Amino acid sequence: MQTKLTDSVEEAAVILNSGGVVAFPTETVYGLGAAICHPEALLQLFRAKGRPADNPLIVHLYRIGQVAEVACEVSVQAAKLIEHYFPGPLTLVLKKNPSVPYSVTAGLETVGVRCPANPVAREFLRLACCPVAAPSANRSGLPSATSWEAVMEDLDGKIDCLLRGTPSAIGLESTIVDCSGVKPVLLRAGAITLEQLRTVVPEITTIAVTETKVRPKCPGLKYPHYAPKASIILCTEVEKITQKESAAAYIGISEPPEGVSLQKVCSTLEEYGRELFGFFRLCDAKNIGLIYCELPSEEGFGRAIRDRLMRAAGFA
Ligand code: AMP
Ligand code: MG
């Protein structure tokens, strides 16, 4: 299959609406979209990614009013979160409407719903014939794609179209909150932080990273994720790095250890999050065997970076 690379939102939407699989930019990471009204496109999407069928897809909407098209119940807490954080990097898990196929929700009675803020994503979703199911646009298990080049690297020849956009502004996947139960639960940390969520809904609880493998509330979290080919060593600012290898790299905010052949020193947590997956891919391209990654604290956006690092390192 030939993958059409385009800058035209209209052209990408025509391909989507005729049952094609189309990658598109969002503020979190690039998404791989299929219209939920096209069952064969949904199948092709799982095949292209190599994604297990029991890992549900997030449904992307153009406007908040469409939530009622895919969810049958919106709790008071969910409504508050929607009011504050939609459109934006937040996914809510809600009880699903019968119109959403089980292939999207992996057989669950709930559906993940997000309304992205990126203007190109919004225009694409506005032109879509129905809501768009879209996981991250990478091969399953690899770091999410945060640039159109990374999408091509993984999916060229496997998808119908790539709508080219700018690099993802956030670089980490959306925050996920399960609002389908009695108490809202943070399933995945992201750019909307736990602290921010709690200013609106104080009762939000968390689940331990290690717990997600044993009792996967968020099915996708039990799979290996975000992993480069290199081994990852998590370090903290105060820790002394003793082990050194010639083909080693470092990413973090503090000064790097001596002797690394590739390094990315970030000035803020936001920059760290934005650069992380691209850096992993760069390390792979340069055959780096070992990556030292500074592990931030759980405060604010640090929680999301920490979560991805723990998973990439195989601890969760
Ligand atoms: P990705 O789109 O690649 O960022 O992955 C989507 C994530 O959302 C996966 O970890 C899924 O398990 C999770 N997700 C999607 N829908 C649901 C749902 N209905 N319930 C729980 N988690 C979900
Ligand atoms: Mg993903």
Short mmCIF file of C-alpha atoms and ligand atoms in Angstrom, two decimals:
data_model
loop_
_atom_site.label_atom_id
_atom_site.label_comp_id
_atom_site.label_asym_id
_atom_site.label_seq_id
_atom_site.Cartn_x
_atom_site.Cartn_y
_atom_site.Cartn_z
CA MET A 1 0.00 0.00 0.00
CA GLN A 2 1.15 3.50 -0.84
CA THR A 3 0.91 5.94 2.09
CA LYS A 4 -0.23 9.36 0.91
CA LEU A 5 1.71 12.13 2.64
CA THR A 6 -0.34 15.33 2.58
CA ASP A 7 -0.58 18.80 4.09
CA SER A 8 -4.23 19.07 3.10
CA VAL A 9 -6.75 18.45 5.88
CA GLU A 10 -9.49 18.15 3.25
CA GLU A 11 -7.63 15.43 1.35
CA ALA A 12 -6.94 13.50 4.57
CA ALA A 13 -10.61 13.74 5.57
CA VAL A 14 -11.79 12.42 2.20
CA ILE A 15 -9.53 9.37 2.65
CA LEU A 16 -10.80 8.84 6.22
CA ASN A 17 -14.43 9.19 5.15
CA SER A 18 -14.01 6.61 2.42
CA GLY A 19 -12.82 4.03 4.96
CA GLY A 20 -9.08 4.76 5.03
CA VAL A 21 -6.70 4.82 7.98
CA VAL A 22 -5.18 8.26 8.45
CA ALA A 23 -2.49 9.47 10.86
CA PHE A 24 -2.91 13.06 12.06
CA PRO A 25 -1.22 15.48 14.45
CA THR A 26 -2.60 16.27 17.90
CA GLU A 27 -1.13 18.23 20.79
CA THR A 28 -0.28 15.06 22.72
CA VAL A 29 1.19 12.65 20.11
CA TYR A 30 0.27 11.78 16.51
CA GLY A 31 -2.93 9.73 16.30
CA LEU A 32 -3.81 6.92 13.92
CA GLY A 33 -7.42 7.49 12.95
CA ALA A 34 -10.23 5.34 11.63
CA ALA A 35 -13.87 6.45 11.44
CA ILE A 36 -15.87 4.38 13.94
CA CYS A 37 -18.60 3.93 11.32
CA HIS A 38 -16.14 2.03 9.06
CA PRO A 39 -15.58 -1.45 10.60
CA GLU A 40 -13.00 -2.49 7.98
CA ALA A 41 -10.95 0.65 8.67
CA LEU A 42 -10.92 -0.23 12.38
CA LEU A 43 -9.60 -3.70 11.54
CA GLN A 44 -6.92 -2.26 9.29
CA LEU A 45 -5.89 0.14 12.05
CA PHE A 46 -5.25 -2.71 14.53
CA ARG A 47 -3.28 -4.57 11.83
CA ALA A 48 -1.17 -1.55 10.85
CA LYS A 49 -0.18 -0.89 14.47
CA GLY A 50 0.19 -4.52 15.42
CA ARG A 51 -2.09 -3.64 18.34
CA PRO A 52 -3.67 -6.45 20.39
CA ALA A 53 -7.46 -6.51 19.91
CA ASP A 54 -8.04 -6.33 23.68
CA ASN A 55 -6.53 -2.85 23.89
CA PRO A 56 -9.31 -0.28 23.41
CA LEU A 57 -9.04 2.86 21.28
CA ILE A 58 -9.77 6.42 22.34
CA VAL A 59 -12.59 8.07 20.39
CA HIS A 60 -11.78 11.59 19.21
CA LEU A 61 -14.45 14.25 18.86
CA TYR A 62 -14.56 17.62 17.18
CA ARG A 63 -16.85 19.27 19.70
CA ILE A 64 -18.04 18.67 23.24
CA GLY A 65 -21.65 18.25 22.08
CA GLN A 66 -20.63 14.95 20.42
CA VAL A 67 -19.91 13.32 23.80
CA ALA A 68 -23.60 12.38 23.94
CA GLU A 69 -23.19 10.54 20.60
CA VAL A 70 -20.70 8.07 22.08
CA ALA A 71 -21.43 8.00 25.83
CA CYS A 72 -24.73 7.20 27.49
CA GLU A 73 -23.95 8.59 30.92
CA VAL A 74 -21.91 11.60 31.98
CA SER A 75 -21.46 11.87 35.76
CA VAL A 76 -21.39 15.24 37.52
CA GLN A 77 -17.62 14.88 37.96
CA ALA A 78 -17.13 14.03 34.28
CA ALA A 79 -19.21 17.07 33.30
CA LYS A 80 -16.98 19.29 35.45
CA LEU A 81 -13.81 17.88 33.89
CA ILE A 82 -15.25 18.36 30.41
CA GLU A 83 -16.16 21.95 31.23
CA HIS A 84 -12.64 22.73 32.45
CA TYR A 85 -10.38 20.67 30.23
CA PHE A 86 -12.12 19.92 26.90
CA PRO A 87 -10.80 20.55 24.30
CA GLY A 88 -7.37 19.47 25.54
CA PRO A 89 -5.05 16.60 26.49
CA LEU A 90 -7.61 14.76 28.65
CA THR A 91 -9.43 11.48 27.96
CA LEU A 92 -12.46 10.47 30.00
CA VAL A 93 -13.65 6.88 30.26
CA LEU A 94 -17.46 6.89 30.25
CA LYS A 95 -20.25 4.32 29.88
CA LYS A 96 -20.55 3.68 26.17
CA ASN A 97 -23.43 4.34 23.87
CA PRO A 98 -24.64 1.33 21.78
CA SER A 99 -23.51 3.16 18.62
CA VAL A 100 -19.84 2.62 19.53
CA PRO A 101 -18.67 -0.76 18.20
CA TYR A 102 -17.08 -3.24 20.59
CA SER A 103 -14.05 -3.41 18.29
CA VAL A 104 -13.29 0.16 19.44
CA THR A 105 -13.78 -0.54 23.14
CA ALA A 106 -12.21 -4.02 23.06
CA GLY A 107 -15.48 -5.49 24.29
CA LEU A 108 -15.79 -3.10 27.24
CA GLU A 109 -19.01 -1.31 28.16
CA THR A 110 -17.02 1.91 28.50
CA VAL A 111 -15.45 4.22 25.96
CA GLY A 112 -12.46 6.57 26.16
CA VAL A 113 -13.40 10.01 24.83
CA ARG A 114 -11.19 12.97 23.96
CA CYS A 115 -11.59 16.28 22.24
CA PRO A 116 -8.14 17.47 21.08
CA ALA A 117 -7.20 21.16 21.06
CA ASN A 118 -4.71 21.12 18.16
CA PRO A 119 -6.32 23.24 15.38
CA VAL A 120 -5.31 20.81 12.58
CA ALA A 121 -6.75 17.87 14.54
CA ARG A 122 -9.96 19.83 15.16
CA GLU A 123 -10.38 20.73 11.51
CA PHE A 124 -9.74 17.09 10.51
CA LEU A 125 -12.31 15.87 13.07
CA ARG A 126 -14.80 18.53 11.95
CA LEU A 127 -14.64 17.17 8.41
CA ALA A 128 -14.88 13.54 9.56
CA CYS A 129 -18.15 11.72 8.81
CA CYS A 130 -18.34 10.37 12.39
CA PRO A 131 -16.21 10.20 15.57
CA VAL A 132 -12.65 8.96 14.98
CA ALA A 133 -11.01 6.15 16.95
CA ALA A 134 -7.32 6.90 17.23
CA PRO A 135 -4.52 5.27 19.22
CA SER A 136 -1.00 6.67 19.02
CA ALA A 137 0.44 6.44 15.48
CA ASN A 138 3.34 4.09 16.20
CA ARG A 139 3.93 0.35 15.95
CA SER A 140 2.64 -1.26 19.14
CA GLY A 141 5.24 -1.27 21.90
CA LEU A 142 7.48 1.42 20.41
CA PRO A 143 7.69 5.01 21.65
CA SER A 144 4.69 7.08 20.50
CA ALA A 145 5.24 9.19 17.39
CA THR A 146 5.63 12.88 18.16
CA SER A 147 6.56 14.01 14.62
CA TRP A 148 5.35 13.11 11.15
CA GLU A 149 8.77 11.62 10.39
CA ALA A 150 8.37 9.19 13.30
CA VAL A 151 4.95 8.14 11.94
CA MET A 152 6.52 7.43 8.53
CA GLU A 153 9.32 5.45 10.16
CA ASP A 154 6.81 3.06 11.75
CA LEU A 155 3.83 3.02 9.40
CA ASP A 156 4.89 3.94 5.86
CA GLY A 157 3.22 1.48 3.50
CA LYS A 158 0.84 0.23 6.23
CA ILE A 159 -1.64 3.14 6.34
CA ASP A 160 -3.55 5.08 3.68
CA CYS A 161 -2.54 8.60 4.58
CA LEU A 162 -0.45 10.79 6.87
CA LEU A 163 -1.61 14.33 7.46
CA ARG A 164 1.63 16.16 8.02
CA GLY A 165 1.72 18.63 10.91
CA THR A 166 4.16 20.20 13.34
CA PRO A 167 5.87 18.22 16.13
CA SER A 168 3.53 17.47 19.04
CA ALA A 169 3.48 20.35 21.52
CA ILE A 170 3.17 18.10 24.59
CA GLY A 171 4.83 14.90 23.38
CA LEU A 172 3.21 12.53 25.91
CA GLU A 173 -0.19 10.86 25.59
CA SER A 174 -3.34 12.28 27.17
CA THR A 175 -4.22 12.07 30.84
CA ILE A 176 -6.91 9.38 31.27
CA VAL A 177 -9.55 9.56 34.01
CA ASP A 178 -12.09 6.78 34.46
CA CYS A 179 -15.41 8.43 35.27
CA SER A 180 -17.53 5.33 34.67
CA GLY A 181 -17.52 4.14 38.30
CA VAL A 182 -18.52 5.55 41.67
CA LYS A 183 -15.24 7.42 42.19
CA PRO A 184 -13.17 8.92 39.37
CA VAL A 185 -9.76 7.27 38.99
CA LEU A 186 -6.64 8.56 37.25
CA LEU A 187 -5.64 5.72 34.88
CA ARG A 188 -2.79 7.43 33.04
CA ALA A 189 -0.91 10.60 33.95
CA GLY A 190 -0.47 13.29 31.31
CA ALA A 191 -0.18 17.01 30.74
CA ILE A 192 -3.35 17.76 32.72
CA THR A 193 -1.86 16.97 36.10
CA LEU A 194 -3.45 15.20 39.06
CA GLU A 195 -3.18 18.46 41.00
CA GLN A 196 -5.08 20.32 38.26
CA LEU A 197 -7.75 17.61 38.08
CA ARG A 198 -8.22 17.75 41.85
CA THR A 199 -8.86 21.50 41.80
CA VAL A 200 -12.04 20.60 39.88
CA VAL A 201 -12.81 17.12 41.26
CA PRO A 202 -10.99 16.67 44.62
CA GLU A 203 -12.03 13.01 45.07
CA ILE A 204 -10.01 11.63 42.12
CA THR A 205 -7.92 8.65 43.21
CA THR A 206 -4.87 7.02 41.65
CA ILE A 207 -3.74 3.45 41.04
CA ALA A 208 -0.17 2.35 41.64
CA VAL A 209 1.86 1.75 38.47
CA THR A 210 2.63 -1.79 39.57
CA GLU A 211 -1.06 -2.49 40.15
CA THR A 212 -1.88 -1.82 36.49
CA LYS A 213 -0.20 -5.06 35.43
CA VAL A 214 -2.05 -7.18 37.93
CA ARG A 215 -5.47 -5.61 37.57
CA PRO A 216 -5.46 -3.69 34.34
CA LYS A 217 -8.24 -1.10 34.72
CA CYS A 218 -6.77 0.47 31.61
CA PRO A 219 -6.16 -2.57 29.39
CA GLY A 220 -3.40 -0.97 27.33
CA LEU A 221 -1.26 -0.40 30.39
CA LYS A 222 -0.48 -4.10 30.81
CA TYR A 223 1.50 -4.18 27.55
CA PRO A 224 5.12 -3.15 27.17
CA HIS A 225 5.12 0.43 26.01
CA TYR A 226 7.23 3.31 24.84
CA ALA A 227 10.36 1.17 24.74
CA PRO A 228 13.42 2.00 22.67
CA LYS A 229 15.82 -0.82 21.69
CA ALA A 230 18.35 0.48 24.21
CA SER A 231 18.29 -0.52 27.86
CA ILE A 232 17.12 2.22 30.18
CA ILE A 233 18.69 3.15 33.48
CA LEU A 234 16.58 5.40 35.64
CA CYS A 235 18.56 7.77 37.80
CA THR A 236 17.77 10.58 40.19
CA GLU A 237 19.57 13.86 40.45
CA VAL A 238 21.49 12.89 43.55
CA GLU A 239 22.43 9.43 42.39
CA LYS A 240 25.96 8.86 41.18
CA ILE A 241 26.26 7.07 37.88
CA THR A 242 28.87 4.40 38.17
CA GLN A 243 28.32 2.27 35.11
CA LYS A 244 29.55 3.87 31.88
CA GLU A 245 29.52 2.60 28.37
CA SER A 246 30.83 4.18 25.21
CA ALA A 247 27.51 4.08 23.36
CA ALA A 248 25.46 5.55 26.20
CA ALA A 249 23.07 8.49 26.13
CA TYR A 250 21.42 10.74 28.71
CA ILE A 251 18.18 12.69 28.92
CA GLY A 252 17.09 14.75 31.88
CA ILE A 253 17.15 18.17 33.49
CA SER A 254 20.31 17.88 35.60
CA GLU A 255 23.79 17.88 34.10
CA PRO A 256 24.62 14.62 32.30
CA PRO A 257 27.12 12.06 33.55
CA GLU A 258 30.57 12.31 31.99
CA GLY A 259 31.35 10.39 28.86
CA VAL A 260 27.93 9.90 27.31
CA SER A 261 28.02 10.05 23.53
CA LEU A 262 24.58 11.62 23.12
CA GLN A 263 22.76 13.89 25.53
CA LYS A 264 19.64 16.00 25.84
CA VAL A 265 19.59 18.38 28.77
CA CYS A 266 16.17 19.96 29.14
CA SER A 267 15.43 23.21 30.95
CA THR A 268 11.91 22.33 32.05
CA LEU A 269 9.74 19.28 32.68
CA GLU A 270 7.60 20.38 29.72
CA GLU A 271 10.63 20.24 27.43
CA TYR A 272 11.60 16.85 28.90
CA GLY A 273 8.13 15.44 28.14
CA ARG A 274 8.11 16.92 24.65
CA GLU A 275 11.56 15.56 23.74
CA LEU A 276 11.47 12.14 25.42
CA PHE A 277 10.03 9.89 22.68
CA GLY A 278 11.92 11.67 19.89
CA PHE A 279 15.13 11.16 21.87
CA PHE A 280 14.41 7.45 22.30
CA ARG A 281 13.96 7.15 18.53
CA LEU A 282 17.17 9.10 17.88
CA CYS A 283 19.07 6.77 20.23
CA ASP A 284 17.74 3.76 18.30
CA ALA A 285 18.80 5.31 14.99
CA LYS A 286 22.30 5.81 16.42
CA ASN A 287 22.50 2.30 17.89
CA ILE A 288 22.85 3.53 21.45
CA GLY A 289 22.83 0.57 23.84
CA LEU A 290 22.08 2.33 27.13
CA ILE A 291 20.07 5.44 28.00
CA TYR A 292 20.32 7.13 31.38
CA CYS A 293 17.06 8.90 32.12
CA GLU A 294 16.59 11.24 35.03
CA LEU A 295 13.51 10.23 37.01
CA PRO A 296 11.52 13.32 38.04
CA SER A 297 9.46 13.52 41.22
CA GLU A 298 5.74 12.72 41.11
CA GLU A 299 4.74 16.34 41.36
CA GLY A 300 2.85 17.97 38.50
CA PHE A 301 3.89 16.94 34.98
CA GLY A 302 6.74 14.90 36.53
CA ARG A 303 4.21 12.14 37.25
CA ALA A 304 3.53 11.62 33.51
CA ILE A 305 7.22 11.54 32.56
CA ARG A 306 7.94 9.20 35.45
CA ASP A 307 5.14 6.88 34.36
CA ARG A 308 6.44 6.62 30.77
CA LEU A 309 10.00 6.10 31.97
CA MET A 310 8.98 3.33 34.38
CA ARG A 311 7.13 1.54 31.59
CA ALA A 312 9.90 2.06 29.05
CA ALA A 313 12.35 0.60 31.58
CA GLY A 314 10.08 -2.43 32.07
CA PHE A 315 9.13 -1.70 35.68
CA ALA A 316 5.44 -1.54 34.94
P1 AMP B 1 -3.08 5.10 23.05
O1 AMP B 1 -4.22 5.60 22.22
O2 AMP B 1 -2.11 4.31 22.27
O3 AMP B 1 -2.52 6.20 23.88
O4 AMP B 1 -3.75 4.10 24.08
C1 AMP B 1 -5.02 4.37 24.60
C2 AMP B 1 -5.07 4.01 26.04
O5 AMP B 1 -6.38 4.29 26.50
C3 AMP B 1 -4.80 2.53 26.29
O6 AMP B 1 -3.94 2.37 27.39
C4 AMP B 1 -6.18 2.00 26.59
O7 AMP B 1 -6.15 0.90 27.47
C5 AMP B 1 -6.88 3.20 27.23
N1 AMP B 1 -8.33 3.13 27.06
C6 AMP B 1 -9.04 3.37 25.95
N2 AMP B 1 -10.36 3.12 26.16
C7 AMP B 1 -10.47 2.70 27.43
C8 AMP B 1 -11.57 2.26 28.25
N3 AMP B 1 -12.80 2.19 27.76
N4 AMP B 1 -11.31 1.90 29.51
C9 AMP B 1 -10.06 1.96 30.00
N5 AMP B 1 -8.98 2.36 29.29
C10 AMP B 1 -9.18 2.71 28.02
MG MG B 2 0.06 4.10 22.38
#
